[in-house]
CSV table of N, CA and C in Angstrom, one decimal:
chain,number,residue,atom,x,y,z
A,1245,MET,N,0.8,-1.2,0.0
A,1245,MET,CA,0.0,0.0,0.0
A,1245,MET,C,0.9,1.2,0.0
A,1246,SER,N,0.7,2.1,-0.9
A,1246,SER,CA,1.5,3.3,-1.0
A,1246,SER,C,0.8,4.5,-0.3
A,1247,GLY,N,1.6,5.4,0.1
A,1247,GLY,CA,1.1,6.6,0.8
A,1247,GLY,C,0.4,7.6,-0.2
A,1248,PRO,N,-0.2,8.6,0.3
A,1248,PRO,CA,-0.9,9.6,-0.6
A,1248,PRO,C,0.1,10.3,-1.5
A,1249,ARG,N,-0.3,10.5,-2.7
A,1249,ARG,CA,0.5,11.2,-3.7
A,1249,ARG,C,0.4,12.7,-3.5
A,1250,ARG,N,1.5,13.3,-3.6
A,1250,ARG,CA,1.6,14.8,-3.5
A,1250,ARG,C,1.5,15.3,-4.9
A,1251,GLU,N,0.6,16.3,-5.0
A,1251,GLU,CA,0.5,16.9,-6.3
A,1251,GLU,C,1.0,18.4,-6.2
A,1252,ARG,N,1.7,18.8,-7.2
A,1252,ARG,CA,2.1,20.2,-7.2
A,1252,ARG,C,0.9,21.1,-7.5
A,1253,ARG,N,0.9,22.2,-6.8
A,1253,ARG,CA,-0.1,23.2,-7.1
A,1253,ARG,C,0.1,23.8,-8.5
A,1254,LYS,N,-0.9,23.9,-9.3
A,1254,LYS,CA,-0.7,24.5,-10.6
A,1254,LYS,C,-0.8,26.0,-10.4
A,1255,THR,N,0.2,26.7,-10.9
A,1255,THR,CA,0.1,28.2,-10.8
A,1255,THR,C,-0.6,28.8,-11.9
A,1256,ASP,N,-1.4,29.8,-11.6
A,1256,ASP,CA,-2.2,30.5,-12.7
A,1256,ASP,C,-1.2,31.3,-13.5
A,1257,PRO,N,-1.2,31.0,-14.8
A,1257,PRO,CA,-0.2,31.8,-15.7
A,1257,PRO,C,-0.5,33.3,-15.7
A,1258,GLU,N,-1.7,33.7,-15.4
A,1258,GLU,CA,-2.0,35.1,-15.4
A,1258,GLU,C,-1.4,35.8,-14.2
A,1259,LEU,N,-1.3,35.1,-13.1
A,1259,LEU,CA,-0.7,35.6,-11.9
A,1259,LEU,C,0.8,35.8,-11.9
A,1260,SER,N,1.5,35.0,-12.7
A,1260,SER,CA,2.9,35.1,-12.8
A,1260,SER,C,3.4,35.9,-14.0
A,1261,ASP,N,2.5,36.5,-14.7
A,1261,ASP,CA,2.8,37.2,-15.9
A,1261,ASP,C,3.5,38.5,-15.6
A,1262,PRO,N,4.8,38.7,-15.9
A,1262,PRO,CA,5.5,40.0,-15.5
A,1262,PRO,C,4.9,41.2,-16.1
A,1263,GLU,N,4.3,41.2,-17.3
A,1263,GLU,CA,3.6,42.4,-17.8
A,1263,GLU,C,2.4,42.8,-17.0
A,1264,ARG,N,1.7,41.8,-16.6
A,1264,ARG,CA,0.5,42.1,-15.7
A,1264,ARG,C,0.9,42.7,-14.4
A,1265,LEU,N,2.0,42.1,-13.8
A,1265,LEU,CA,2.5,42.7,-12.5
A,1265,LEU,C,3.0,44.1,-12.7
A,1266,TYR,N,3.6,44.4,-13.8
A,1266,TYR,CA,4.1,45.8,-14.1
A,1266,TYR,C,2.9,46.7,-14.2
A,1267,VAL,N,1.9,46.3,-14.9
A,1267,VAL,CA,0.7,47.1,-15.0
A,1267,VAL,C,0.1,47.4,-13.7
A,1268,ILE,N,0.0,46.4,-12.8
A,1268,ILE,CA,-0.6,46.6,-11.5
A,1268,ILE,C,0.2,47.6,-10.7
A,1269,THR,N,1.5,47.5,-10.7
A,1269,THR,CA,2.4,48.3,-9.8
A,1269,THR,C,2.6,49.7,-10.4
A,1270,GLY,N,2.5,49.8,-11.7
A,1270,GLY,CA,2.8,51.1,-12.4
A,1270,GLY,C,4.3,51.4,-12.4
A,1271,ASP,N,4.7,52.6,-12.5
A,1271,ASP,CA,6.1,53.0,-12.6
A,1271,ASP,C,6.5,53.7,-11.3
A,1272,LEU,N,6.6,52.9,-10.3
A,1272,LEU,CA,6.9,53.4,-8.9
A,1272,LEU,C,8.4,53.2,-8.6
A,1273,ASP,N,9.0,54.3,-8.2
A,1273,ASP,CA,10.4,54.3,-7.8
A,1273,ASP,C,10.5,53.7,-6.4
A,1274,ASP,N,11.7,53.1,-6.1
A,1274,ASP,CA,11.9,52.5,-4.8
A,1274,ASP,C,11.8,53.6,-3.7
A,1275,SER,N,12.2,54.8,-4.1
A,1275,SER,CA,12.2,55.9,-3.1
A,1275,SER,C,10.8,56.2,-2.6
A,1276,GLU,N,9.7,55.9,-3.5
A,1276,GLU,CA,8.4,56.2,-3.1
A,1276,GLU,C,7.7,55.1,-2.3
A,1277,ARG,N,8.3,54.0,-2.2
A,1277,ARG,CA,7.7,52.9,-1.4
A,1277,ARG,C,7.8,53.1,0.1
A,1278,ALA,N,6.7,52.7,0.7
A,1278,ALA,CA,6.6,52.8,2.2
A,1278,ALA,C,7.5,51.7,2.8
A,1279,ALA,N,8.0,52.0,4.0
A,1279,ALA,CA,8.8,51.0,4.7
A,1279,ALA,C,7.9,49.9,5.3
A,1280,LEU,N,7.7,48.9,4.5
A,1280,LEU,CA,6.8,47.8,5.0
A,1280,LEU,C,7.6,46.5,5.0
A,1281,ASP,N,7.4,45.6,5.9
A,1281,ASP,CA,8.0,44.3,5.9
A,1281,ASP,C,6.9,43.3,6.0
A,1282,LEU,N,7.2,42.0,6.1
A,1282,LEU,CA,6.2,40.9,6.0
A,1282,LEU,C,5.3,41.0,7.2
A,1283,VAL,N,5.7,41.5,8.4
A,1283,VAL,CA,4.9,41.4,9.6
A,1283,VAL,C,4.2,42.7,9.9
A,1284,THR,N,4.3,43.7,9.0
A,1284,THR,CA,3.6,45.0,9.2
A,1284,THR,C,2.1,44.7,9.2
A,1285,MET,N,1.4,45.3,10.1
A,1285,MET,CA,0.0,45.1,10.2
A,1285,MET,C,-0.7,46.2,9.4
A,1286,VAL,N,-1.7,45.9,8.6
A,1286,VAL,CA,-2.4,46.8,7.8
A,1286,VAL,C,-3.9,46.7,8.1
A,1287,VAL,N,-4.6,47.9,8.2
A,1287,VAL,CA,-6.0,48.0,8.4
A,1287,VAL,C,-6.6,49.0,7.5
A,1288,ALA,N,-7.8,48.7,6.9
A,1288,ALA,CA,-8.4,49.7,6.0
A,1288,ALA,C,-9.1,50.8,6.7
A,1289,GLN,N,-9.0,52.0,6.1
A,1289,GLN,CA,-9.7,53.2,6.7
A,1289,GLN,C,-10.9,53.6,5.9
A,1290,ALA,N,-11.1,53.0,4.8
A,1290,ALA,CA,-12.3,53.3,3.9
A,1290,ALA,C,-12.8,52.1,3.2
A,1291,GLU,N,-13.9,52.3,2.6
A,1291,GLU,CA,-14.5,51.2,1.7
A,1291,GLU,C,-13.9,51.4,0.3
A,1292,PRO,N,-13.8,50.3,-0.5
A,1292,PRO,CA,-13.3,50.4,-1.8
A,1292,PRO,C,-14.4,51.1,-2.7
A,1293,SER,N,-13.8,51.9,-3.6
A,1293,SER,CA,-14.6,52.6,-4.6
A,1293,SER,C,-14.6,51.9,-6.0
A,1294,PRO,N,-15.6,52.1,-6.8
A,1294,PRO,CA,-15.5,51.4,-8.1
A,1294,PRO,C,-14.3,51.9,-9.0
A,1295,THR,N,-13.7,53.0,-8.7
A,1295,THR,CA,-12.6,53.5,-9.5
A,1295,THR,C,-11.3,52.9,-9.2
A,1296,PHE,N,-11.2,52.1,-8.1
A,1296,PHE,CA,-9.9,51.5,-7.7
A,1296,PHE,C,-9.6,50.3,-8.6
A,1297,GLN,N,-8.3,50.0,-8.6
A,1297,GLN,CA,-7.9,48.8,-9.3
A,1297,GLN,C,-8.5,47.6,-8.5
A,1298,PRO,N,-8.7,46.5,-9.2
A,1298,PRO,CA,-9.3,45.4,-8.5
A,1298,PRO,C,-8.5,44.9,-7.3
A,1299,GLU,N,-7.2,44.9,-7.5
A,1299,GLU,CA,-6.3,44.5,-6.4
A,1299,GLU,C,-6.3,45.4,-5.2
A,1300,GLN,N,-6.4,46.7,-5.5
A,1300,GLN,CA,-6.5,47.7,-4.4
A,1300,GLN,C,-7.9,47.5,-3.6
A,1301,ALA,N,-8.9,47.3,-4.4
A,1301,ALA,CA,-10.2,47.1,-3.8
A,1301,ALA,C,-10.2,45.8,-3.0
A,1302,ALA,N,-9.6,44.8,-3.4
A,1302,ALA,CA,-9.5,43.5,-2.7
A,1302,ALA,C,-8.7,43.7,-1.4
A,1303,ILE,N,-7.6,44.5,-1.4
A,1303,ILE,CA,-6.9,44.8,-0.2
A,1303,ILE,C,-7.8,45.5,0.8
A,1304,LEU,N,-8.5,46.5,0.4
A,1304,LEU,CA,-9.4,47.2,1.3
A,1304,LEU,C,-10.5,46.3,1.9
A,1305,ARG,N,-11.0,45.4,1.1
A,1305,ARG,CA,-12.0,44.4,1.6
A,1305,ARG,C,-11.4,43.5,2.6
A,1306,LEU,N,-10.2,43.0,2.3
A,1306,LEU,CA,-9.5,42.0,3.2
A,1306,LEU,C,-9.1,42.7,4.5
A,1307,CYS,N,-8.7,43.9,4.5
A,1307,CYS,CA,-8.2,44.6,5.7
A,1307,CYS,C,-9.2,45.3,6.5
A,1308,GLN,N,-10.4,44.8,6.5
A,1308,GLN,CA,-11.4,45.4,7.5
A,1308,GLN,C,-10.9,45.1,8.9
A,1309,ALA,N,-10.3,43.9,9.1
A,1309,ALA,CA,-9.6,43.6,10.3
A,1309,ALA,C,-8.1,43.6,10.0
A,1310,PRO,N,-7.3,43.9,11.0
A,1310,PRO,CA,-5.8,44.0,10.7
A,1310,PRO,C,-5.3,42.7,10.1
A,1311,LEU,N,-4.5,42.8,9.1
A,1311,LEU,CA,-3.8,41.7,8.5
A,1311,LEU,C,-2.3,42.1,8.2
A,1312,SER,N,-1.4,41.1,8.3
A,1312,SER,CA,0.0,41.4,7.9
A,1312,SER,C,0.1,41.4,6.4
A,1313,VAL,N,1.2,42.0,6.0
A,1313,VAL,CA,1.5,42.1,4.6
A,1313,VAL,C,1.7,40.7,4.0
A,1314,ALA,N,2.3,39.8,4.8
A,1314,ALA,CA,2.5,38.4,4.3
A,1314,ALA,C,1.1,37.8,4.0
A,1315,GLU,N,0.2,38.0,4.9
A,1315,GLU,CA,-1.2,37.4,4.7
A,1315,GLU,C,-1.9,38.0,3.5
A,1316,ILE,N,-1.7,39.3,3.3
A,1316,ILE,CA,-2.3,39.9,2.1
A,1316,ILE,C,-1.7,39.4,0.9
A,1317,SER,N,-0.4,39.2,0.9
A,1317,SER,CA,0.3,38.7,-0.3
A,1317,SER,C,-0.2,37.2,-0.6
A,1318,ALA,N,-0.4,36.4,0.4
A,1318,ALA,CA,-0.8,35.1,0.3
A,1318,ALA,C,-2.3,35.0,-0.2
A,1319,TYR,N,-3.2,35.8,0.4
A,1319,TYR,CA,-4.6,35.8,0.0
A,1319,TYR,C,-4.7,36.3,-1.5
A,1320,LEU,N,-3.9,37.2,-1.9
A,1320,LEU,CA,-4.1,37.7,-3.3
A,1320,LEU,C,-3.2,37.0,-4.3
A,1321,SER,N,-2.4,36.1,-3.8
A,1321,SER,CA,-1.4,35.3,-4.7
A,1321,SER,C,-0.6,36.2,-5.5
A,1322,LEU,N,-0.1,37.3,-4.9
A,1322,LEU,CA,0.8,38.3,-5.5
A,1322,LEU,C,2.1,38.3,-4.8
A,1323,PRO,N,3.2,38.6,-5.5
A,1323,PRO,CA,4.5,38.7,-4.8
A,1323,PRO,C,4.6,39.9,-3.8
A,1324,PHE,N,5.4,39.7,-2.8
A,1324,PHE,CA,5.5,40.7,-1.8
A,1324,PHE,C,5.8,42.1,-2.3
A,1325,SER,N,6.7,42.2,-3.3
A,1325,SER,CA,7.1,43.5,-3.9
A,1325,SER,C,5.9,44.2,-4.6
A,1326,VAL,N,5.0,43.4,-5.2
A,1326,VAL,CA,3.8,44.0,-5.8
A,1326,VAL,C,2.8,44.5,-4.8
A,1327,VAL,N,2.7,43.7,-3.7
A,1327,VAL,CA,1.8,44.1,-2.6
A,1327,VAL,C,2.3,45.3,-1.9
A,1328,THR,N,3.6,45.4,-1.7
A,1328,THR,CA,4.1,46.6,-1.1
A,1328,THR,C,3.9,47.9,-1.9
A,1329,SER,N,4.0,47.7,-3.2
A,1329,SER,CA,3.7,48.8,-4.2
A,1329,SER,C,2.3,49.2,-4.1
A,1330,LEU,N,1.3,48.3,-4.1
A,1330,LEU,CA,-0.1,48.6,-3.9
A,1330,LEU,C,-0.4,49.3,-2.6
A,1331,LEU,N,0.2,48.7,-1.5
A,1331,LEU,CA,0.0,49.3,-0.2
A,1331,LEU,C,0.6,50.7,-0.1
A,1332,SER,N,1.7,51.0,-0.8
A,1332,SER,CA,2.3,52.3,-0.7
A,1332,SER,C,1.4,53.3,-1.3
A,1333,ASP,N,0.7,52.9,-2.4
A,1333,ASP,CA,-0.3,53.8,-3.0
A,1333,ASP,C,-1.4,54.1,-2.1
A,1334,LEU,N,-1.9,53.0,-1.4
A,1334,LEU,CA,-3.0,53.2,-0.5
A,1334,LEU,C,-2.7,54.0,0.7
A,1335,LEU,N,-1.4,53.8,1.2
A,1335,LEU,CA,-0.9,54.6,2.3
A,1335,LEU,C,-0.8,56.1,2.0
A,1336,ALA,N,-0.4,56.4,0.8
A,1336,ALA,CA,-0.2,57.8,0.3
A,1336,ALA,C,-1.5,58.5,0.3
A,1337,THR,N,-2.6,57.8,-0.1
A,1337,THR,CA,-3.9,58.4,-0.1
A,1337,THR,C,-4.7,58.2,1.2
A,1338,GLU,N,-4.0,57.7,2.2
A,1338,GLU,CA,-4.6,57.5,3.6
A,1338,GLU,C,-5.9,56.6,3.6
A,1339,LEU,N,-5.9,55.6,2.7
A,1339,LEU,CA,-7.0,54.7,2.6
A,1339,LEU,C,-6.8,53.5,3.6
A,1340,ILE,N,-5.5,53.3,3.9
A,1340,ILE,CA,-5.1,52.2,4.9
A,1340,ILE,C,-4.2,52.8,5.9
A,1341,GLU,N,-4.1,52.1,7.0
A,1341,GLU,CA,-3.1,52.5,8.1
A,1341,GLU,C,-2.3,51.3,8.4
A,1342,SER,N,-1.0,51.6,8.6
A,1342,SER,CA,-0.1,50.5,8.9
A,1342,SER,C,0.7,50.7,10.2
A,1343,ARG,N,1.0,49.6,10.8
A,1343,ARG,CA,1.8,49.8,12.1
A,1343,ARG,C,2.7,48.5,12.2
A,1344,ALA,N,3.7,48.7,13.0
A,1344,ALA,CA,4.6,47.5,13.2
A,1344,ALA,C,3.8,46.6,14.2
A,1345,PRO,N,4.1,45.3,14.2
A,1345,PRO,CA,3.4,44.5,15.1
A,1345,PRO,C,3.8,44.8,16.6
A,1346,ILE,N,3.0,44.4,17.5
A,1346,ILE,CA,3.3,44.7,18.9
A,1346,ILE,C,4.3,43.6,19.3
A,1347,VAL,N,5.4,44.1,19.8
A,1347,VAL,CA,6.5,43.2,20.2
A,1347,VAL,C,6.3,42.7,21.6
A,1348,ARG,N,6.4,41.5,21.9
A,1348,ARG,CA,6.2,40.9,23.2
A,1348,ARG,C,7.3,41.5,24.1
A,1349,ALA,N,6.9,42.0,25.3
A,1349,ALA,CA,7.8,42.6,26.2
A,1349,ALA,C,8.8,41.5,26.6
A,1350,THR,N,10.0,42.0,27.0
A,1350,THR,CA,11.1,41.0,27.4
A,1350,THR,C,10.7,40.6,28.8
A,1351,LEU,N,11.1,39.4,29.2
A,1351,LEU,CA,10.8,38.9,30.5
A,1351,LEU,C,11.7,39.5,31.5
A,1352,PRO,N,11.2,39.7,32.7
A,1352,PRO,CA,12.0,40.3,33.8
A,1352,PRO,C,13.1,39.3,34.2
A,1353,ASP,N,14.1,39.8,34.8
A,1353,ASP,CA,15.2,38.9,35.3
A,1353,ASP,C,14.7,37.9,36.3
A,1354,ARG,N,15.2,36.7,36.1
A,1354,ARG,CA,14.8,35.6,37.0
A,1354,ARG,C,15.1,35.8,38.4
A,1355,SER,N,16.2,36.4,38.7
A,1355,SER,CA,16.6,36.7,40.1
A,1355,SER,C,15.6,37.7,40.8
A,1356,LEU,N,15.2,38.6,40.0
A,1356,LEU,CA,14.2,39.6,40.5
A,1356,LEU,C,12.9,38.9,40.8
A,1357,LEU,N,12.4,38.0,40.0
A,1357,LEU,CA,11.2,37.3,40.2
A,1357,LEU,C,11.3,36.4,41.5
A,1358,GLU,N,12.5,35.8,41.7
A,1358,GLU,CA,12.7,34.9,42.8
A,1358,GLU,C,12.7,35.8,44.1
A,1359,ALA,N,13.3,37.0,44.0
A,1359,ALA,CA,13.3,37.8,45.2
A,1359,ALA,C,11.9,38.3,45.6
A,1360,VAL,N,11.1,38.6,44.6
A,1360,VAL,CA,9.8,39.0,44.9
A,1360,VAL,C,9.0,37.8,45.5
A,1361,MET,N,9.2,36.7,44.9
A,1361,MET,CA,8.5,35.5,45.4
A,1361,MET,C,8.8,35.2,46.8
A,1362,HIS,N,10.1,35.3,47.2
A,1362,HIS,CA,10.6,35.0,48.6
A,1362,HIS,C,10.1,36.1,49.5
A,1363,GLY,N,10.0,37.3,49.0
A,1363,GLY,CA,9.5,38.4,49.8
A,1363,GLY,C,8.0,38.2,50.1
A,1364,LEU,N,7.2,37.7,49.2
A,1364,LEU,CA,5.8,37.4,49.4
A,1364,LEU,C,5.6,36.3,50.3
A,1365,GLN,N,6.5,35.3,50.2
A,1365,GLN,CA,6.4,34.1,51.1
A,1365,GLN,C,6.6,34.5,52.6
A,1366,LYS,N,7.5,35.4,52.8
A,1366,LYS,CA,7.8,35.9,54.2
A,1366,LYS,C,6.7,36.6,54.8
A,1367,LEU,N,5.8,37.2,54.0
A,1367,LEU,CA,4.6,37.9,54.6
A,1367,LEU,C,3.7,37.1,55.4
């Protein structure tokens, strides 16, 4: 008895077309791009309008609740660079808001915790 066969996902040729990706992003210089990384959280500030590009409207619909740039890229099946270009346009027009993820605070020193615990036990 053989195990389950793994099948490769078939990529949509339209999604990997370089010309299509260039049309989506336009002629944006790197200097105009916002400083976004994969874990930057994005939330929409407005509803999509019929005049937006389909990808921008999809981002605004997806980001009603905060999503990371990596999640947006995965949901839209677009490369990170294309998504950051689209997000830069939306940030410039203040249709979305972005922020760095909340970093978990560093843990206090173990010796300090032990001292507090011993002090409480003596009470």
